[in-house]
Coordinates of C-alpha atoms in Angstrom, one line a residue:
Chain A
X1 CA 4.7 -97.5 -23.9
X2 CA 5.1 -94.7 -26.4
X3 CA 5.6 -91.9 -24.4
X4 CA 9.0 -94.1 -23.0
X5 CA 10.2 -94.2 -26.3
X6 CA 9.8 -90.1 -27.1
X7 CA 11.6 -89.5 -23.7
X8 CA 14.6 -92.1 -24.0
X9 CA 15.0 -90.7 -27.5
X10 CA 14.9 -86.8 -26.8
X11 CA 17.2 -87.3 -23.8
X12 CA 19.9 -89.6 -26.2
X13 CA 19.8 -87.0 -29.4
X14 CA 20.0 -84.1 -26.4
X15 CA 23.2 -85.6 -25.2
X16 CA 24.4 -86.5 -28.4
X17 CA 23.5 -82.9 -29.4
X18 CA 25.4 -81.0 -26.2
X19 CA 28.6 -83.4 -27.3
X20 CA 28.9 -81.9 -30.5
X21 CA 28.3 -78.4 -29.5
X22 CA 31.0 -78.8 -27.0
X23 CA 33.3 -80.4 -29.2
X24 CA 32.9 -76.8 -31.5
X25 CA 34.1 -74.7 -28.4
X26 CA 30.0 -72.9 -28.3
X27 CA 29.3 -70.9 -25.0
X28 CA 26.3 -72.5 -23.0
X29 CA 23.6 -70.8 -24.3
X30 CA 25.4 -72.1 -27.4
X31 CA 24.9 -75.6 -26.5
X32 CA 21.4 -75.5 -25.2
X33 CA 20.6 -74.8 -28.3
X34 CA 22.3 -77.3 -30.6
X35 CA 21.1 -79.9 -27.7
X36 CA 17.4 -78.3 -28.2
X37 CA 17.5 -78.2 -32.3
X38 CA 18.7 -81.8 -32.3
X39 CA 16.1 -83.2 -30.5
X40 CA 13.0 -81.4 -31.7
X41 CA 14.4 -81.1 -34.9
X42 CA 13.2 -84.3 -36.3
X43 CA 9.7 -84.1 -34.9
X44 CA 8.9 -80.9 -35.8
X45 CA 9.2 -81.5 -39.3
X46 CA 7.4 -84.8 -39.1
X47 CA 4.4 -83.2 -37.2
X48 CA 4.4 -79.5 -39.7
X49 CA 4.6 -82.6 -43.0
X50 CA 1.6 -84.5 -41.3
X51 CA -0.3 -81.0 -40.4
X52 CA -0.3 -82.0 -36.6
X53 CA 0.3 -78.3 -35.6
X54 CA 1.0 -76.2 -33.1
X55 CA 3.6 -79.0 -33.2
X56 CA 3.8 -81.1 -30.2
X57 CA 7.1 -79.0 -28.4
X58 CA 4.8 -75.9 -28.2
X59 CA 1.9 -77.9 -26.5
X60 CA 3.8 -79.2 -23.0
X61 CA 7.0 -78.3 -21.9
X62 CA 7.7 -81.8 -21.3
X63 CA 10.7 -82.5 -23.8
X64 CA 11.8 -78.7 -22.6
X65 CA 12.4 -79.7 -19.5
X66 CA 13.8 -83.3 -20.2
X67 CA 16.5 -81.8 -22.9
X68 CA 17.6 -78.9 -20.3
X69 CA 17.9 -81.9 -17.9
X70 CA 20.1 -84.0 -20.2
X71 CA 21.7 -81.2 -21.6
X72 CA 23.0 -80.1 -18.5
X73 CA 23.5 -83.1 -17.4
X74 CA 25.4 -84.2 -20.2
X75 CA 27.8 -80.7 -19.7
X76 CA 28.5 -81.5 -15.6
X77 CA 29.9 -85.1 -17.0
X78 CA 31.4 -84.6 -20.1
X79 CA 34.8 -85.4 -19.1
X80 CA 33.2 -88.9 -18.5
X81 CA 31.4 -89.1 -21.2
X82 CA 34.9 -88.4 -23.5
X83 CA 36.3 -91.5 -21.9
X84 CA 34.4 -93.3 -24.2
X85 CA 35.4 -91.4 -27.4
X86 CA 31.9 -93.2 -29.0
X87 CA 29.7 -91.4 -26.5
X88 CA 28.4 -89.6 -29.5
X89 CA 28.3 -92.1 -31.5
X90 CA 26.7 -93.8 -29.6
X91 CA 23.9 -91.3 -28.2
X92 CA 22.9 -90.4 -32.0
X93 CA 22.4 -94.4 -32.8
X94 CA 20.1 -95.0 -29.8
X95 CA 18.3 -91.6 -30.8
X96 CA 17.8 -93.0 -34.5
X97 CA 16.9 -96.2 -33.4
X98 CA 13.8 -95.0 -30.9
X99 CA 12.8 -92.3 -33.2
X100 CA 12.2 -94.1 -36.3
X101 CA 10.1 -96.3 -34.3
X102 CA 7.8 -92.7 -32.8
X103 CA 7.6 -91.8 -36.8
X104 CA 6.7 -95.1 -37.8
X105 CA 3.8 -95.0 -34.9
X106 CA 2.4 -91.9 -35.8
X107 CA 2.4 -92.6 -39.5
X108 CA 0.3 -95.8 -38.9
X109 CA -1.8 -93.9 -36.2
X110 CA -2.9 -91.7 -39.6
X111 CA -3.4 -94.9 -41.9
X112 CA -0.4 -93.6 -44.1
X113 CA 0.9 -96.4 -46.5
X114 CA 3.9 -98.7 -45.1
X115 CA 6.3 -97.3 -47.3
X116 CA 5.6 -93.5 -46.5
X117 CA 5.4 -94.7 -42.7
X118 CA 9.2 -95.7 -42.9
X119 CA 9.7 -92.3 -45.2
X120 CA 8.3 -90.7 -41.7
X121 CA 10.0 -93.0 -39.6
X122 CA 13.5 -92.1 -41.7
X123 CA 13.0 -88.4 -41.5
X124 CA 12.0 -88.3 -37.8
X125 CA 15.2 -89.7 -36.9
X126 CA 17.6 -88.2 -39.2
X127 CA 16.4 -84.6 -40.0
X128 CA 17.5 -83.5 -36.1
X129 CA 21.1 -84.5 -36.5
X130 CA 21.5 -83.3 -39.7
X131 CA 20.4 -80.1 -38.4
X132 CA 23.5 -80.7 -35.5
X133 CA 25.7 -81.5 -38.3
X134 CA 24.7 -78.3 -40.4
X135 CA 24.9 -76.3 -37.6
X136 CA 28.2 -77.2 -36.0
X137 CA 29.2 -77.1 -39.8
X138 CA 29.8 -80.5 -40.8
X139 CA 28.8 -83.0 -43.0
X140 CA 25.5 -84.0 -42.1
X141 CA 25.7 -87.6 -40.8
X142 CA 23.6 -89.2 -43.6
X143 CA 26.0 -88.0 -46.1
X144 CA 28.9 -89.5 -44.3
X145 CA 30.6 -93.0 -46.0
X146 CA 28.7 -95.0 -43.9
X147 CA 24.9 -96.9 -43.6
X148 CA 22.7 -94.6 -41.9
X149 CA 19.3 -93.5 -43.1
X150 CA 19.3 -97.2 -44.5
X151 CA 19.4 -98.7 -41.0
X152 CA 16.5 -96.9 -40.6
X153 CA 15.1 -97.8 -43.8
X154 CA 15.8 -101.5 -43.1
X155 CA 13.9 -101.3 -39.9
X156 CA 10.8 -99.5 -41.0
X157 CA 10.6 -103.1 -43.6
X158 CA 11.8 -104.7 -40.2
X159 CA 8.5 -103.1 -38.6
X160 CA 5.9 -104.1 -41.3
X161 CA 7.0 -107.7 -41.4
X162 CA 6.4 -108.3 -38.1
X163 CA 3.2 -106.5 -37.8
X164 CA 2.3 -108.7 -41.3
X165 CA 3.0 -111.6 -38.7
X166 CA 0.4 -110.4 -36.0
X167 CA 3.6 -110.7 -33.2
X168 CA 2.9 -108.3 -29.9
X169 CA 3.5 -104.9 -30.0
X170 CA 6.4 -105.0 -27.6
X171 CA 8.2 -107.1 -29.1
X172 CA 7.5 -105.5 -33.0
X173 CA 8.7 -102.5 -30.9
X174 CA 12.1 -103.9 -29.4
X175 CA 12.9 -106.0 -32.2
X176 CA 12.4 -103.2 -34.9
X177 CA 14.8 -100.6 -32.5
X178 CA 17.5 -103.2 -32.2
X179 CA 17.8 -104.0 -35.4
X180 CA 18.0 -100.2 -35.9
X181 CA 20.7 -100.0 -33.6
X182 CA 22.6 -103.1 -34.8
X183 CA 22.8 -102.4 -38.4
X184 CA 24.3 -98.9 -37.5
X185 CA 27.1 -100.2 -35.0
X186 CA 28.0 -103.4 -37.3
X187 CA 28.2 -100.4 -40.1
X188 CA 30.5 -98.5 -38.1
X189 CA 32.4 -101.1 -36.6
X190 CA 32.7 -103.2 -40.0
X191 CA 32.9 -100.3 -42.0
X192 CA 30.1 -100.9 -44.1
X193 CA 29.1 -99.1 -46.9
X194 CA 27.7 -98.9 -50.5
X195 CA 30.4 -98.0 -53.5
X196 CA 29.1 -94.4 -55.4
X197 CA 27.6 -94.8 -57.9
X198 CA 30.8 -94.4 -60.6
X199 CA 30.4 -92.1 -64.2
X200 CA 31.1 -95.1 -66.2
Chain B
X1 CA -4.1 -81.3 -67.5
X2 CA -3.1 -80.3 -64.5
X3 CA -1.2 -84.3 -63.1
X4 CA 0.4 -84.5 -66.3
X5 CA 2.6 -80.8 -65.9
X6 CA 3.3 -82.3 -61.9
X7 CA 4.6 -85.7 -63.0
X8 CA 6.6 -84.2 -66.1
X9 CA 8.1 -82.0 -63.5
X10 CA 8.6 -84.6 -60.6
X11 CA 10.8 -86.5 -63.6
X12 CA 12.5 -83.8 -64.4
X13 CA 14.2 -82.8 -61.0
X14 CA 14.2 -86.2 -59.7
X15 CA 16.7 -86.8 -63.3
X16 CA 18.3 -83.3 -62.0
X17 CA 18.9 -84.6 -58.3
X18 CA 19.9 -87.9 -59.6
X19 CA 22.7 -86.6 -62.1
X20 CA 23.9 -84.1 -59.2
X21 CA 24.2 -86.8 -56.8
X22 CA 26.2 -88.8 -58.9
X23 CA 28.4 -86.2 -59.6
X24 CA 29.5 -86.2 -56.0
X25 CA 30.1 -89.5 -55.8
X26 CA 27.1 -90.6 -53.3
X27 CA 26.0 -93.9 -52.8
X28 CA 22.9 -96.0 -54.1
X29 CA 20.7 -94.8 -51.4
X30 CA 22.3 -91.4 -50.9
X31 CA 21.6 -90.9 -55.0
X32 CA 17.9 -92.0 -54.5
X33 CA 17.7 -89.1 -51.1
X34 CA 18.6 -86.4 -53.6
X35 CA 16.3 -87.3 -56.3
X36 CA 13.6 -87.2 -53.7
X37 CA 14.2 -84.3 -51.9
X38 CA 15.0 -82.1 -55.2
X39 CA 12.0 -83.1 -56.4
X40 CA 9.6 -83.3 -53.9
X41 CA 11.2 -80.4 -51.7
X42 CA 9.4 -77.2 -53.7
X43 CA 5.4 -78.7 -53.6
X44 CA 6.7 -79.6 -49.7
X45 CA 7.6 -75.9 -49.0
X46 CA 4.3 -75.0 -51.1
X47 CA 1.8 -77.0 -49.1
X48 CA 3.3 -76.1 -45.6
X49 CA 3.0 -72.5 -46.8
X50 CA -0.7 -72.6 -48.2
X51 CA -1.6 -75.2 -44.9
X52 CA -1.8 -78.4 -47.2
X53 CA -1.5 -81.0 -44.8
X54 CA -0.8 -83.9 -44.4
X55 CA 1.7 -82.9 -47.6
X56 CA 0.5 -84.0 -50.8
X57 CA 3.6 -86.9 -51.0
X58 CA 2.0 -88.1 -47.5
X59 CA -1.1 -88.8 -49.4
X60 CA -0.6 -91.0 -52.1
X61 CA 2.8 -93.0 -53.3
X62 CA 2.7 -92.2 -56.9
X63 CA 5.5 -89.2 -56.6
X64 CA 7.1 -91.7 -55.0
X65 CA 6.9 -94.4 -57.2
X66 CA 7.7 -91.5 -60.4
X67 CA 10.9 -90.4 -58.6
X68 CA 12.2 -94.1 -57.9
X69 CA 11.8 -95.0 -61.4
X70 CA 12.7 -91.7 -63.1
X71 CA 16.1 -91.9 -60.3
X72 CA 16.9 -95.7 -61.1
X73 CA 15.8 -95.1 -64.7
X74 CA 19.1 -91.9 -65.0
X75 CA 20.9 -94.2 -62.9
X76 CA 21.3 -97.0 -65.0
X77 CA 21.8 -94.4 -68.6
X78 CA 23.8 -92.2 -66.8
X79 CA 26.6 -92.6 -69.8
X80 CA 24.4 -92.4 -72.5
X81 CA 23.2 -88.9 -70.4
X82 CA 26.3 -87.4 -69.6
X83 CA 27.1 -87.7 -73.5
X84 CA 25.0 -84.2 -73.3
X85 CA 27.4 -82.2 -70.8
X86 CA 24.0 -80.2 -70.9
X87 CA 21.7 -82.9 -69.5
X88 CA 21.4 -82.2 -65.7
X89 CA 20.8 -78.1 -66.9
X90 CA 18.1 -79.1 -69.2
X91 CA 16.3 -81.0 -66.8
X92 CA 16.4 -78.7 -64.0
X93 CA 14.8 -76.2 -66.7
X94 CA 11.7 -78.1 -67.6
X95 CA 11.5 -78.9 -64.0
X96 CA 11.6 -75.1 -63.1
X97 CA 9.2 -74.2 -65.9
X98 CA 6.7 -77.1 -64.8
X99 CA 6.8 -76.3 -61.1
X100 CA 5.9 -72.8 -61.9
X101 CA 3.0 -73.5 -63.1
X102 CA 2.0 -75.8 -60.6
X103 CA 2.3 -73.4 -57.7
X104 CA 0.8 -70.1 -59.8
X105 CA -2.2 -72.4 -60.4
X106 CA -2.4 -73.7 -56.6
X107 CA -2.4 -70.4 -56.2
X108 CA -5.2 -69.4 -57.9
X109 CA -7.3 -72.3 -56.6
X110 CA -7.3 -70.4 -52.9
X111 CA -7.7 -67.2 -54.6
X112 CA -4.6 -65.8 -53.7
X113 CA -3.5 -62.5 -55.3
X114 CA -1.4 -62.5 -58.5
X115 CA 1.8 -61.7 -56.9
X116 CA 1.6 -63.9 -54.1
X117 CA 0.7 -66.2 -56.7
X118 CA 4.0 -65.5 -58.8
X119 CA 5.5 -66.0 -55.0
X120 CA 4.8 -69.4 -54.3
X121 CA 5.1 -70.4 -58.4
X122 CA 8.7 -69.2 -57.6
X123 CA 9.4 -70.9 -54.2
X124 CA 7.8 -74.3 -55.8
X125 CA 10.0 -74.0 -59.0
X126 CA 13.0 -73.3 -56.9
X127 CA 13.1 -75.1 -53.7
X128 CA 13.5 -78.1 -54.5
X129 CA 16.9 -77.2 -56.4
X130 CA 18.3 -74.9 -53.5
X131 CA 18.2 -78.0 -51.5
X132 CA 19.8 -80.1 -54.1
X133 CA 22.9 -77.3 -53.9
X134 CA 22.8 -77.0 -50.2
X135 CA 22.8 -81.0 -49.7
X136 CA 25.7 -81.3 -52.7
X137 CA 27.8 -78.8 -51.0
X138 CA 27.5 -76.2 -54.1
X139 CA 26.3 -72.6 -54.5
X140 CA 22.9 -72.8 -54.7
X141 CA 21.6 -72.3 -58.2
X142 CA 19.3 -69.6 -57.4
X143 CA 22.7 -67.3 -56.4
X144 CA 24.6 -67.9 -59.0
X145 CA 25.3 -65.6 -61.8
X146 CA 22.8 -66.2 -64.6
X147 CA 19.2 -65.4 -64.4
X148 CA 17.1 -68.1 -62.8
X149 CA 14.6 -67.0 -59.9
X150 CA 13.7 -64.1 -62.5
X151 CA 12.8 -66.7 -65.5
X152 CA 10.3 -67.6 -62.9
X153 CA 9.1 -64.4 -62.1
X154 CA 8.8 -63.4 -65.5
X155 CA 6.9 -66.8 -66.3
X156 CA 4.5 -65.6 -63.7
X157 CA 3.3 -62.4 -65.4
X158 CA 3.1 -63.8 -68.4
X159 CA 0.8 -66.1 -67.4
X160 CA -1.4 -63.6 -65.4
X161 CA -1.0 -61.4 -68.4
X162 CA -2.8 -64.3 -70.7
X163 CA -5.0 -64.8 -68.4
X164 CA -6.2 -61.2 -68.5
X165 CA -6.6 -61.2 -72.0
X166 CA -9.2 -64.9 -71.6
X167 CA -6.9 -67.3 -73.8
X168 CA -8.0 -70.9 -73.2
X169 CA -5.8 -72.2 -70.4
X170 CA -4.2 -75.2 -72.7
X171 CA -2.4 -72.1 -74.4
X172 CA -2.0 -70.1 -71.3
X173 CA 0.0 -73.2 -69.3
X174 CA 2.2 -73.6 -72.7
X175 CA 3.3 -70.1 -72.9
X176 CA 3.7 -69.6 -69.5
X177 CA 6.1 -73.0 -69.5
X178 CA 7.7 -71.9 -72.4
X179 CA 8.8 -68.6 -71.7
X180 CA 10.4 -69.5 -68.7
X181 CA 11.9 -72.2 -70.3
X182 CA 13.2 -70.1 -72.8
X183 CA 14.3 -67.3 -70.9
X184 CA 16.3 -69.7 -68.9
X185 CA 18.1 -71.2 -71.7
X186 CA 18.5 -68.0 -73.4
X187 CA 20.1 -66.8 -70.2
X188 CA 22.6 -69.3 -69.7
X189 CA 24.0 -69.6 -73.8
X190 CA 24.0 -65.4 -74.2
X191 CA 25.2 -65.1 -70.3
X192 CA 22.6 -62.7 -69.3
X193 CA 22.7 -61.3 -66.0
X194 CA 21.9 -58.5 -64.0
X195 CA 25.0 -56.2 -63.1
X196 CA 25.7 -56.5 -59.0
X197 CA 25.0 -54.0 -57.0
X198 CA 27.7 -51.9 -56.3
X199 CA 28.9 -50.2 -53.0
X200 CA 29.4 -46.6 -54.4
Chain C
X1 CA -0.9 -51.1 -31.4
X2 CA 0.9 -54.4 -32.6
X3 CA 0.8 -53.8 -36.6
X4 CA 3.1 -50.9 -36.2
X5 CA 5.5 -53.1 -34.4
X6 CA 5.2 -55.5 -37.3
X7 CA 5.9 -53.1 -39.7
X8 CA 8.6 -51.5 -38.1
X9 CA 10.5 -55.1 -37.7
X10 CA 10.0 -56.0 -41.6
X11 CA 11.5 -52.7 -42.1
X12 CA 14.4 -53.0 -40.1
X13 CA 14.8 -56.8 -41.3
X14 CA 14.4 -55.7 -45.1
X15 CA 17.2 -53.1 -44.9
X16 CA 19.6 -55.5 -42.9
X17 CA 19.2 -58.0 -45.4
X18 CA 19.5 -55.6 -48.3
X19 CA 22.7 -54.5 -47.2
X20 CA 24.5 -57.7 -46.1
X21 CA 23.3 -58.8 -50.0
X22 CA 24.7 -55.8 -51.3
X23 CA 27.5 -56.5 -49.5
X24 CA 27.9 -59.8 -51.3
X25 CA 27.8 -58.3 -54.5
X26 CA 24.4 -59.8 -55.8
X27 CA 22.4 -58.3 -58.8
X28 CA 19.0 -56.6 -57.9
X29 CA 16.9 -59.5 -57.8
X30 CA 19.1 -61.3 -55.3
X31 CA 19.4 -58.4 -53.4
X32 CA 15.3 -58.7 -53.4
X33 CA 15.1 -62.3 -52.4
X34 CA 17.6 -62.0 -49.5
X35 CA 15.4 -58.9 -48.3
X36 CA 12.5 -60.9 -48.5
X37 CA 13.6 -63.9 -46.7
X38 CA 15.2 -62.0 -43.7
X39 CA 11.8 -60.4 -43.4
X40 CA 9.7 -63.1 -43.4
X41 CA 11.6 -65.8 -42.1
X42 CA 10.9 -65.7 -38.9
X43 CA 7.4 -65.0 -38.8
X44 CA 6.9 -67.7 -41.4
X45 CA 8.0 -70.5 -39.2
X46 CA 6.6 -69.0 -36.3
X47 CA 3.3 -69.0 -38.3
X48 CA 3.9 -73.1 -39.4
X49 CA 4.7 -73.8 -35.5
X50 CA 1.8 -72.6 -34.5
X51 CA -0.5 -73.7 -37.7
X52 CA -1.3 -70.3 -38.3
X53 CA -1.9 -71.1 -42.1
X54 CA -1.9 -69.8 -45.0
X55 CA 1.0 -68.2 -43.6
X56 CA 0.9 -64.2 -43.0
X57 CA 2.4 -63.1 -45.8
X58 CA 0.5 -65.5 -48.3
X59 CA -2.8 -63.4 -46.8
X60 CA -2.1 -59.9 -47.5
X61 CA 0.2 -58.1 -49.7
X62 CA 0.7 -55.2 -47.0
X63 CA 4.4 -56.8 -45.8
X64 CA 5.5 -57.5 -49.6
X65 CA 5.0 -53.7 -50.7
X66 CA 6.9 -52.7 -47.4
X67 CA 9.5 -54.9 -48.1
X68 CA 10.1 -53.9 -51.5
X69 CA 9.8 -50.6 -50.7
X70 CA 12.6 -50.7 -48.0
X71 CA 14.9 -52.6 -49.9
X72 CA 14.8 -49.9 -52.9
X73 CA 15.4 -47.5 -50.4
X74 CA 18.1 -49.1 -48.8
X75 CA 19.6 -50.0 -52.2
X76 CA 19.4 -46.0 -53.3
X77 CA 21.0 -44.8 -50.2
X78 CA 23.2 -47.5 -49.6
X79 CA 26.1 -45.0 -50.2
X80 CA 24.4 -43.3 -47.0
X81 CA 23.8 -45.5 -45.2
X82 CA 27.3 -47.4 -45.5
X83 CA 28.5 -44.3 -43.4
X84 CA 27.5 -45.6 -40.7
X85 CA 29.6 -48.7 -40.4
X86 CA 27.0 -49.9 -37.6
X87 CA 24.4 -49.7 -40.4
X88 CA 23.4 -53.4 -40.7
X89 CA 24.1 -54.1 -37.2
X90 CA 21.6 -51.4 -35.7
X91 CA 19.1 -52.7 -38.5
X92 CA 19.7 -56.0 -37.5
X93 CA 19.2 -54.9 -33.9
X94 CA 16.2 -52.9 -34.0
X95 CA 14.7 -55.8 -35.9
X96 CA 15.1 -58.4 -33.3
X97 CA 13.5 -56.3 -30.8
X98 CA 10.4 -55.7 -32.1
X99 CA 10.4 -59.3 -33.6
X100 CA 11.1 -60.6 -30.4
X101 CA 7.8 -58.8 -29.2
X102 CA 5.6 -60.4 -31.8
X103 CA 6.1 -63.3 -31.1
X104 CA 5.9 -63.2 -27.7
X105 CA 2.2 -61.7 -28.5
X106 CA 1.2 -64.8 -30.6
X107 CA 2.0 -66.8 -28.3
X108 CA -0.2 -65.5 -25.3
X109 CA -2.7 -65.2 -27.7
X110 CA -3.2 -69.0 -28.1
X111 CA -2.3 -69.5 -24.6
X112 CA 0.9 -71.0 -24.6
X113 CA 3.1 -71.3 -21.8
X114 CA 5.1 -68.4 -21.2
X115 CA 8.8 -70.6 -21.5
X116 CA 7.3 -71.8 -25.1
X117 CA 6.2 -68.0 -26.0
X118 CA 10.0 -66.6 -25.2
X119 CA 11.1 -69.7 -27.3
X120 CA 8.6 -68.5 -30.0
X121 CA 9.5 -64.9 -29.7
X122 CA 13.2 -66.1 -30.0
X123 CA 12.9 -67.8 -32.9
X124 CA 10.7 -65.4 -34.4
X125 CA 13.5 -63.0 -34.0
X126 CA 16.3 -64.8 -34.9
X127 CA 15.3 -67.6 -37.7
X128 CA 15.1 -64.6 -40.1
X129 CA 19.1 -63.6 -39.8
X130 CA 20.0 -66.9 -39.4
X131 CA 18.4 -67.8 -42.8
X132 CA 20.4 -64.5 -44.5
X133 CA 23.5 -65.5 -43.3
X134 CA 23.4 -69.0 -44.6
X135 CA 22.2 -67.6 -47.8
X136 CA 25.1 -64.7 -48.0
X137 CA 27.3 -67.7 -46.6
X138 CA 28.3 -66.3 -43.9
X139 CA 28.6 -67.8 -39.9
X140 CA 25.0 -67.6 -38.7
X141 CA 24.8 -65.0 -35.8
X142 CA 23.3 -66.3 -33.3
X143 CA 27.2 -68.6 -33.5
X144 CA 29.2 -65.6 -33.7
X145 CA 30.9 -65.1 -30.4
X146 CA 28.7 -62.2 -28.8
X147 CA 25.3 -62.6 -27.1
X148 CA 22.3 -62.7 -29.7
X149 CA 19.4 -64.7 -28.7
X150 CA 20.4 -64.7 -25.0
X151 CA 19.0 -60.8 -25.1
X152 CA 15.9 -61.9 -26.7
X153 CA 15.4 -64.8 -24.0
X154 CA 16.1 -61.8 -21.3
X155 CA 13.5 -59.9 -23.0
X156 CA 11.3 -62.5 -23.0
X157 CA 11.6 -62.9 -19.0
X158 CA 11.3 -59.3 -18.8
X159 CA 7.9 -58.9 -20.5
X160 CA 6.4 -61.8 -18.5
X161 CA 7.9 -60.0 -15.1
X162 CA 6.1 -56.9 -15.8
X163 CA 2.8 -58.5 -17.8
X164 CA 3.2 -60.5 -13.9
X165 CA 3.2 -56.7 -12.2
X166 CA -0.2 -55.9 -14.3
X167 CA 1.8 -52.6 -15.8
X168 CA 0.2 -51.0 -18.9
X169 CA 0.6 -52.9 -22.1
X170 CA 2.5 -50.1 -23.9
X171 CA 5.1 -49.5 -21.0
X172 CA 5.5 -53.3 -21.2
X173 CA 5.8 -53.6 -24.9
X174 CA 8.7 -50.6 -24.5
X175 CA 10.5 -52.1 -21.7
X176 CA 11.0 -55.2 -23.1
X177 CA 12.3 -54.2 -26.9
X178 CA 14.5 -51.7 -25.2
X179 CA 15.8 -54.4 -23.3
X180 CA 16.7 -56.6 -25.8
X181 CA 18.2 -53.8 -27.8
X182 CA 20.0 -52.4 -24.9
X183 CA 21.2 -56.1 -24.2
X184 CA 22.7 -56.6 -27.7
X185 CA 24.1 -52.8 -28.3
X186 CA 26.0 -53.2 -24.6
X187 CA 27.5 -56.7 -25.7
X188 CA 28.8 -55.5 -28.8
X189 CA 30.2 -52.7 -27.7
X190 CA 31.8 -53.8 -24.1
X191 CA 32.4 -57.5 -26.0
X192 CA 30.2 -59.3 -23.5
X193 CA 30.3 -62.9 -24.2
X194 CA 30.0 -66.4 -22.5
X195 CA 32.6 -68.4 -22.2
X196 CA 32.8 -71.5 -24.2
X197 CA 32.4 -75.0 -22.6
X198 CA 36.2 -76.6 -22.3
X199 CA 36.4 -80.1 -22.7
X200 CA 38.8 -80.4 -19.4

């Protein structure tokens, strides 16, 4: 099962990556790189915090391979892709969505408490595009008026109550991604968001 | 000794972060990121350095638990803090003067060598507040005019310097702290700097 | 053999960072710290990659003195040096070559695949530039328009073609920086670049 979720999730912040490095006008080489950064990104730093080192891209070219695929990919068909102007979008929510769930995983696969498995889960899925965003200089994504890190927040608590309930792991798995995925589109789409805090 | 200097310090930039993200107008949970990474971004840096892994906020919640309630804590007397224009300088002091001493003496536990012990008491003490800048959007403190790094620096020798001469360590930590404290603060009210280096 | 190219890359690194600081108008300490990071950049997240911990420079003091000492150097013959407008460019240049070589070694020293050890020679060359141009605010180089990591990538195929022949390790070690040097020089000067990715 977990090695489905790793893949699904490279290949969507991959895409999501080669968009945004298109849309800034970089040469190929350009936008291998963004595609690369953003979907390593987030799992590098969760393996270097957790000490699981040389960190898993270095080990098997496997998420190599599958990011050049989808990156490339993603560049033959990007006119189609622009049809839907939320490509993007939607790439980076499917991407967030699988890879809280892989941080989650390995945090409990190290008997880290809950709440620093869904700190894991959070930065696993939002450190890669806010290395896209810093890159292709612009406001990294979790700084942006709408709920983001939070979705991911909301289903690491998503995760743990339905563990707490002894449900299957499949469906802890596809319920805790959707509701992921949900919370982020009804963000977007409803325009959801917290006030600032004001300086009274 | 030694917990008491890390949570004094863990409050001090998680106040620092929290006051900064305010000022920029963040949300609940964007205010609460900052405090976190500010304060938990220099020991981070430190332990993937030194090979301390899993990281030491991995290991146990009680930095986490510190920096939600020192963060929720300036939150809700944000007013009464902003009455001192000062505040959020004042804290990032004490936080830089605290983390210094933290990494010289981690440091010394794995017998490194003085100046790459005054190193890593520097990139602990300053980390933590270069991301705060970078995340804010603002010139990170460390680049700014006034003397900052170099309070560090100079914290560092004094406390090798005490330690040469076999003061109890109770005196040795206050000094050191102090001084750069001091320094800091003398710094910014006189507006000492070091004269740029010009192109001839 | 391989210390020499070491020290010859912190070299070059030091002095391109000391002049892009100097540049910038920072005070001597900045001018220290920007020396320093362009230096040991790279090799410090090669080194947390891999899980080569303490990292390098925490171990000995041998790359600190040379640092420092280039940077003073650089600093008191700036006026010299700026003669050459190409200055920080053939630095720069220079430095990613032999960089570009470590790395490459470190990774066929633990066995890694020879795609991940031109991806680790890469970033060994490049993280350290990339890290002093966000610092001195500037566009990162490896964005700028003309081909930067793409010579170290060819120069990473070029010393697995001829480690593949079974050539001498020295005539191997010199083909391949002088590739990547000759790469970058002959891009600059004749403007070689890809062309950007159009959204038709």
């Amino acid at each position: 099962m977990f090695n489905i979720l790793d893949i699904l999730g490279t290949v969507a912040f991959a895409v999501s990556g080669t968009l945004a490095a298109i849309e800034k006008k970089l040469d190929f080489f350009g936008v291998l790189t963004i595609a690369l950064v953003t979907s390593i990104g987030g799992g590098t730093l969760r393996d270097l915090l957790i000490g699981n080192t040389p960190v898993s891209w270095l080990q098997n070219l496997n998420s190599f391979y599958i990011i050049m695929g989808s990156s490339i990919f993603a560049i033959i068909f990007r006119a189609r892709l622009s049809i839907f102007r939320t490509s993007l979008f939607l790439f980076d929510t499917i991407g967030i969505g699988l890879f809280t769930l892989v941080g989650l995983e390995k945090g409990v696969n190290i008997n880290l408490h809950p709440l620093i498995c869904i700190s894991l889960g959070t930065v696993t899925a939002c450190f890669g595009g806010v290395l896209r965003d810093i890159l292709c200089n612009e406001i990294p994504v979790i700084f942006r008026k709408e709920i983001y890190a939070t979705a991911c927040i909301a289903g690491g608590f998503v995760f743990f109550g339905l563990r707490y309930l002894n449900l299957p792991e499949d469906i802890i798995y596809l319920a805790t991604a959707a509701s992921i995925i949900t919370i982020r589109i009804l963000a977007v789409l409803k325009k959801w968001s917290f006030p600032p805090i004001e300086m009274k």
